[in-house]
Amino acid sequence: VASLFAIIAGPVVRNGFVLASVIAFYFLERNLGRESHILQNLYLFSVFAIFAGAFAVRFYFDINYWWLAVTIFITSYVLILQGYAGFSLPAKKYFSLLVALICMQTGLGLALWPTPFIVNAVVLFCVYYGLWIFSFSAFFGRLSLNKIYLQMTLVAIVLLITLFSSPWQPLVK
């Protein structure tokens, strides 16, 4: 929504777009059920902000790649434990470790990409979100084929828009 809002030039069309977005989000949230998604949204926003901060520190202060990998591993592990709060299953600690390892490897690979740090944060967040939403839904028994298709389509759209619209830096300086 914010990307489309930034593209729209006229103030009247912008205000109409914001009004239509608010109405659409209202009906979407109303149809999702009685469960409040505000805490999940704040949780996911904080995950993205922490990932963006880690890549920004790597970009601005030129820290070693291995410090970035360790930082992403620790923060991913702590954040996924927080994301799995509310239930206790023995598999929770194994999934937490697995998600943290996948995020660390993804973050290390993304640090080598010739893209801005915010693009790296979006890609890492999409990986994290996919792992978290599928495992969280599976733990509560709400994972279905339709949910998998919907979430993978959402992640793919975000990734495609991000990667096609971002400036890629030259490999040789």
PDB file of C-alpha atoms in Angstrom:
ATOM      1  CA  VAL A   1       0.000   0.000   0.000  1.00  0.00           C
ATOM      2  CA  ALA A   2       2.797   2.414   0.896  1.00  0.00           C
ATOM      3  CA  SER A   3       4.584   1.751  -2.392  1.00  0.00           C
ATOM      4  CA  LEU A   4       1.474   2.478  -4.409  1.00  0.00           C
ATOM      5  CA  PHE A   5       0.774   5.552  -2.286  1.00  0.00           C
ATOM      6  CA  ALA A   6       4.244   6.893  -3.084  1.00  0.00           C
ATOM      7  CA  ILE A   7       3.696   6.427  -6.820  1.00  0.00           C
ATOM      8  CA  ILE A   8       0.366   8.279  -6.984  1.00  0.00           C
ATOM      9  CA  ALA A   9       0.940  11.931  -7.897  1.00  0.00           C
ATOM     10  CA  GLY A  10      -2.350  13.755  -7.379  1.00  0.00           C
ATOM     11  CA  PRO A  11      -3.527  14.587  -3.839  1.00  0.00           C
ATOM     12  CA  VAL A  12      -7.172  13.804  -4.604  1.00  0.00           C
ATOM     13  CA  VAL A  13      -6.310  10.393  -6.012  1.00  0.00           C
ATOM     14  CA  ARG A  14      -3.964   9.769  -3.050  1.00  0.00           C
ATOM     15  CA  ASN A  15      -6.700  10.535  -0.543  1.00  0.00           C
ATOM     16  CA  GLY A  16      -9.122   8.311  -2.432  1.00  0.00           C
ATOM     17  CA  PHE A  17      -6.544   5.517  -2.475  1.00  0.00           C
ATOM     18  CA  VAL A  18      -5.984   5.841   1.277  1.00  0.00           C
ATOM     19  CA  LEU A  19      -9.730   5.787   1.926  1.00  0.00           C
ATOM     20  CA  ALA A  20     -10.205   2.712  -0.291  1.00  0.00           C
ATOM     21  CA  SER A  21      -7.269   0.981   1.422  1.00  0.00           C
ATOM     22  CA  VAL A  22      -8.654   1.663   4.876  1.00  0.00           C
ATOM     23  CA  ILE A  23     -12.051   0.300   3.879  1.00  0.00           C
ATOM     24  CA  ALA A  24     -10.468  -2.784   2.285  1.00  0.00           C
ATOM     25  CA  PHE A  25      -8.319  -3.469   5.353  1.00  0.00           C
ATOM     26  CA  TYR A  26     -11.330  -3.001   7.614  1.00  0.00           C
ATOM     27  CA  PHE A  27     -13.378  -5.625   5.765  1.00  0.00           C
ATOM     28  CA  LEU A  28     -10.389  -7.938   5.486  1.00  0.00           C
ATOM     29  CA  GLU A  29      -9.720  -7.712   9.222  1.00  0.00           C
ATOM     30  CA  ARG A  30     -13.418  -8.146   9.964  1.00  0.00           C
ATOM     31  CA  ASN A  31     -13.567 -11.314   7.891  1.00  0.00           C
ATOM     32  CA  LEU A  32     -10.502 -12.848   9.500  1.00  0.00           C
ATOM     33  CA  GLY A  33     -12.428 -13.718  12.613  1.00  0.00           C
ATOM     34  CA  ARG A  34     -12.528 -12.696  16.236  1.00  0.00           C
ATOM     35  CA  GLU A  35      -8.820 -13.214  16.737  1.00  0.00           C
ATOM     36  CA  SER A  36      -6.883  -9.951  16.994  1.00  0.00           C
ATOM     37  CA  HIS A  37      -3.985  -9.683  14.609  1.00  0.00           C
ATOM     38  CA  ILE A  38      -2.551  -6.465  16.030  1.00  0.00           C
ATOM     39  CA  LEU A  39       0.064  -8.238  18.145  1.00  0.00           C
ATOM     40  CA  GLN A  40       1.101 -10.458  15.254  1.00  0.00           C
ATOM     41  CA  ASN A  41       1.439  -7.412  13.009  1.00  0.00           C
ATOM     42  CA  LEU A  42       3.542  -5.586  15.603  1.00  0.00           C
ATOM     43  CA  TYR A  43       5.667  -8.695  16.050  1.00  0.00           C
ATOM     44  CA  LEU A  44       6.284  -9.021  12.319  1.00  0.00           C
ATOM     45  CA  PHE A  45       7.022  -5.309  11.989  1.00  0.00           C
ATOM     46  CA  SER A  46       9.610  -5.551  14.751  1.00  0.00           C
ATOM     47  CA  VAL A  47      11.199  -8.572  13.039  1.00  0.00           C
ATOM     48  CA  PHE A  48      11.530  -6.589   9.816  1.00  0.00           C
ATOM     49  CA  ALA A  49      12.891  -3.542  11.642  1.00  0.00           C
ATOM     50  CA  ILE A  50      15.535  -5.628  13.427  1.00  0.00           C
ATOM     51  CA  PHE A  51      16.613  -7.280  10.171  1.00  0.00           C
ATOM     52  CA  ALA A  52      16.778  -3.896   8.446  1.00  0.00           C
ATOM     53  CA  GLY A  53      18.812  -2.552  11.362  1.00  0.00           C
ATOM     54  CA  ALA A  54      21.280  -5.437  11.175  1.00  0.00           C
ATOM     55  CA  PHE A  55      21.840  -4.937   7.451  1.00  0.00           C
ATOM     56  CA  ALA A  56      22.058  -1.156   7.925  1.00  0.00           C
ATOM     57  CA  VAL A  57      24.766  -1.555  10.576  1.00  0.00           C
ATOM     58  CA  ARG A  58      26.630  -3.855   8.187  1.00  0.00           C
ATOM     59  CA  PHE A  59      26.306  -1.259   5.408  1.00  0.00           C
ATOM     60  CA  TYR A  60      27.160   1.902   7.348  1.00  0.00           C
ATOM     61  CA  PHE A  61      29.837   0.551   9.690  1.00  0.00           C
ATOM     62  CA  ASP A  62      31.274  -2.125   7.378  1.00  0.00           C
ATOM     63  CA  ILE A  63      31.307  -4.869   9.991  1.00  0.00           C
ATOM     64  CA  ASN A  64      32.531  -8.325   9.134  1.00  0.00           C
ATOM     65  CA  TYR A  65      30.099 -10.723   7.455  1.00  0.00           C
ATOM     66  CA  TRP A  66      30.477 -13.224  10.263  1.00  0.00           C
ATOM     67  CA  TRP A  67      29.306 -10.702  12.865  1.00  0.00           C
ATOM     68  CA  LEU A  68      26.247 -10.119  10.720  1.00  0.00           C
ATOM     69  CA  ALA A  69      25.647 -13.883  10.532  1.00  0.00           C
ATOM     70  CA  VAL A  70      25.951 -14.277  14.315  1.00  0.00           C
ATOM     71  CA  THR A  71      23.673 -11.281  14.887  1.00  0.00           C
ATOM     72  CA  ILE A  72      21.030 -12.634  12.521  1.00  0.00           C
ATOM     73  CA  PHE A  73      21.234 -16.094  14.097  1.00  0.00           C
ATOM     74  CA  ILE A  74      20.812 -14.797  17.663  1.00  0.00           C
ATOM     75  CA  THR A  75      18.050 -12.340  16.822  1.00  0.00           C
ATOM     76  CA  SER A  76      16.215 -14.864  14.653  1.00  0.00           C
ATOM     77  CA  TYR A  77      16.385 -17.462  17.405  1.00  0.00           C
ATOM     78  CA  VAL A  78      15.105 -15.060  20.062  1.00  0.00           C
ATOM     79  CA  LEU A  79      12.413 -13.678  17.760  1.00  0.00           C
ATOM     80  CA  ILE A  80      11.158 -17.086  16.666  1.00  0.00           C
ATOM     81  CA  LEU A  81      10.948 -18.158  20.316  1.00  0.00           C
ATOM     82  CA  GLN A  82       8.831 -15.073  20.899  1.00  0.00           C
ATOM     83  CA  GLY A  83       6.759 -15.913  17.816  1.00  0.00           C
ATOM     84  CA  TYR A  84       6.114 -19.401  19.172  1.00  0.00           C
ATOM     85  CA  ALA A  85       5.061 -18.125  22.591  1.00  0.00           C
ATOM     86  CA  GLY A  86       1.714 -19.287  23.841  1.00  0.00           C
ATOM     87  CA  PHE A  87       2.123 -23.009  23.410  1.00  0.00           C
ATOM     88  CA  SER A  88       4.574 -25.617  24.541  1.00  0.00           C
ATOM     89  CA  LEU A  89       5.493 -28.436  22.234  1.00  0.00           C
ATOM     90  CA  PRO A  90       8.752 -30.368  22.292  1.00  0.00           C
ATOM     91  CA  ALA A  91       9.260 -29.640  18.581  1.00  0.00           C
ATOM     92  CA  LYS A  92       9.223 -25.891  19.227  1.00  0.00           C
ATOM     93  CA  LYS A  93      12.910 -25.733  20.175  1.00  0.00           C
ATOM     94  CA  TYR A  94      13.961 -27.712  17.102  1.00  0.00           C
ATOM     95  CA  PHE A  95      11.935 -25.523  14.770  1.00  0.00           C
ATOM     96  CA  SER A  96      13.387 -22.434  16.462  1.00  0.00           C
ATOM     97  CA  LEU A  97      16.920 -23.645  15.847  1.00  0.00           C
ATOM     98  CA  LEU A  98      16.102 -24.611  12.264  1.00  0.00           C
ATOM     99  CA  VAL A  99      14.532 -21.230  11.461  1.00  0.00           C
ATOM    100  CA  ALA A 100      17.479 -19.394  13.026  1.00  0.00           C
ATOM    101  CA  LEU A 101      19.970 -21.428  10.978  1.00  0.00           C
ATOM    102  CA  ILE A 102      18.051 -20.867   7.742  1.00  0.00           C
ATOM    103  CA  CYS A 103      17.815 -17.135   8.443  1.00  0.00           C
ATOM    104  CA  MET A 104      21.529 -16.956   9.253  1.00  0.00           C
ATOM    105  CA  GLN A 105      22.485 -18.657   5.993  1.00  0.00           C
ATOM    106  CA  THR A 106      20.058 -16.531   4.014  1.00  0.00           C
ATOM    107  CA  GLY A 107      21.325 -13.347   5.654  1.00  0.00           C
ATOM    108  CA  LEU A 108      24.930 -14.275   4.964  1.00  0.00           C
ATOM    109  CA  GLY A 109      24.109 -14.898   1.317  1.00  0.00           C
ATOM    110  CA  LEU A 110      22.118 -11.674   1.053  1.00  0.00           C
ATOM    111  CA  ALA A 111      25.016  -9.664   2.469  1.00  0.00           C
ATOM    112  CA  LEU A 112      26.954 -10.644  -0.647  1.00  0.00           C
ATOM    113  CA  TRP A 113      24.221  -9.476  -3.030  1.00  0.00           C
ATOM    114  CA  PRO A 114      24.789  -6.154  -4.813  1.00  0.00           C
ATOM    115  CA  THR A 115      21.537  -4.700  -3.498  1.00  0.00           C
ATOM    116  CA  PRO A 116      20.724  -1.996  -0.922  1.00  0.00           C
ATOM    117  CA  PHE A 117      20.388  -3.149   2.673  1.00  0.00           C
ATOM    118  CA  ILE A 118      16.636  -2.545   2.755  1.00  0.00           C
ATOM    119  CA  VAL A 119      16.176  -5.015  -0.127  1.00  0.00           C
ATOM    120  CA  ASN A 120      18.221  -7.574   1.792  1.00  0.00           C
ATOM    121  CA  ALA A 121      16.014  -6.995   4.832  1.00  0.00           C
ATOM    122  CA  VAL A 122      12.829  -7.489   2.787  1.00  0.00           C
ATOM    123  CA  VAL A 123      14.100 -10.743   1.270  1.00  0.00           C
ATOM    124  CA  LEU A 124      15.228 -12.082   4.656  1.00  0.00           C
ATOM    125  CA  PHE A 125      11.926 -11.055   6.206  1.00  0.00           C
ATOM    126  CA  CYS A 126      10.013 -12.905   3.471  1.00  0.00           C
ATOM    127  CA  VAL A 127      12.000 -16.069   4.210  1.00  0.00           C
ATOM    128  CA  TYR A 128      11.411 -15.639   7.946  1.00  0.00           C
ATOM    129  CA  TYR A 129       7.724 -14.906   7.454  1.00  0.00           C
ATOM    130  CA  GLY A 130       7.212 -17.978   5.293  1.00  0.00           C
ATOM    131  CA  LEU A 131       8.915 -20.244   7.805  1.00  0.00           C
ATOM    132  CA  TRP A 132       7.110 -18.682  10.762  1.00  0.00           C
ATOM    133  CA  ILE A 133       3.586 -18.644   9.311  1.00  0.00           C
ATOM    134  CA  PHE A 134       3.737 -22.226   8.072  1.00  0.00           C
ATOM    135  CA  SER A 135       5.200 -23.657  11.268  1.00  0.00           C
ATOM    136  CA  PHE A 136       2.911 -21.550  13.475  1.00  0.00           C
ATOM    137  CA  SER A 137      -0.141 -22.686  11.512  1.00  0.00           C
ATOM    138  CA  ALA A 138       1.013 -26.302  11.580  1.00  0.00           C
ATOM    139  CA  PHE A 139       1.503 -26.212  15.357  1.00  0.00           C
ATOM    140  CA  PHE A 140      -2.079 -25.024  15.811  1.00  0.00           C
ATOM    141  CA  GLY A 141      -3.486 -27.399  13.191  1.00  0.00           C
ATOM    142  CA  ARG A 142      -4.639 -24.615  10.859  1.00  0.00           C
ATOM    143  CA  LEU A 143      -2.318 -25.276   7.942  1.00  0.00           C
ATOM    144  CA  SER A 144      -4.184 -26.046   4.746  1.00  0.00           C
ATOM    145  CA  LEU A 145      -3.290 -26.227   1.099  1.00  0.00           C
ATOM    146  CA  ASN A 146      -5.196 -23.004   0.404  1.00  0.00           C
ATOM    147  CA  LYS A 147      -3.263 -21.197   3.123  1.00  0.00           C
ATOM    148  CA  ILE A 148       0.025 -22.431   1.680  1.00  0.00           C
ATOM    149  CA  TYR A 149      -0.917 -21.199  -1.800  1.00  0.00           C
ATOM    150  CA  LEU A 150      -2.130 -17.851  -0.492  1.00  0.00           C
ATOM    151  CA  GLN A 151       0.946 -17.173   1.642  1.00  0.00           C
ATOM    152  CA  MET A 152       3.413 -18.318  -1.019  1.00  0.00           C
ATOM    153  CA  THR A 153       1.683 -16.097  -3.573  1.00  0.00           C
ATOM    154  CA  LEU A 154       1.867 -13.147  -1.198  1.00  0.00           C
ATOM    155  CA  VAL A 155       5.572 -13.741  -0.511  1.00  0.00           C
ATOM    156  CA  ALA A 156       6.303 -14.194  -4.221  1.00  0.00           C
ATOM    157  CA  ILE A 157       4.549 -10.931  -5.122  1.00  0.00           C
ATOM    158  CA  VAL A 158       6.469  -9.016  -2.449  1.00  0.00           C
ATOM    159  CA  LEU A 159       9.760 -10.550  -3.560  1.00  0.00           C
ATOM    160  CA  LEU A 160       9.151  -9.885  -7.245  1.00  0.00           C
ATOM    161  CA  ILE A 161       8.137  -6.275  -6.690  1.00  0.00           C
ATOM    162  CA  THR A 162      11.094  -5.696  -4.388  1.00  0.00           C
ATOM    163  CA  LEU A 163      13.707  -7.319  -6.594  1.00  0.00           C
ATOM    164  CA  PHE A 164      12.487  -5.847  -9.877  1.00  0.00           C
ATOM    165  CA  SER A 165      12.120  -2.322  -8.509  1.00  0.00           C
ATOM    166  CA  SER A 166      15.377  -2.130  -6.547  1.00  0.00           C
ATOM    167  CA  PRO A 167      18.582  -0.640  -7.927  1.00  0.00           C
ATOM    168  CA  TRP A 168      21.246  -3.286  -8.318  1.00  0.00           C
ATOM    169  CA  GLN A 169      24.779  -2.065  -7.785  1.00  0.00           C
ATOM    170  CA  PRO A 170      27.505  -3.040 -10.230  1.00  0.00           C
ATOM    171  CA  LEU A 171      29.585  -6.023  -9.177  1.00  0.00           C
ATOM    172  CA  VAL A 172      32.884  -4.344 -10.108  1.00  0.00           C
ATOM    173  CA  LYS A 173      33.602  -0.928  -8.649  1.00  0.00           C
TER     174      LYS A 173
END
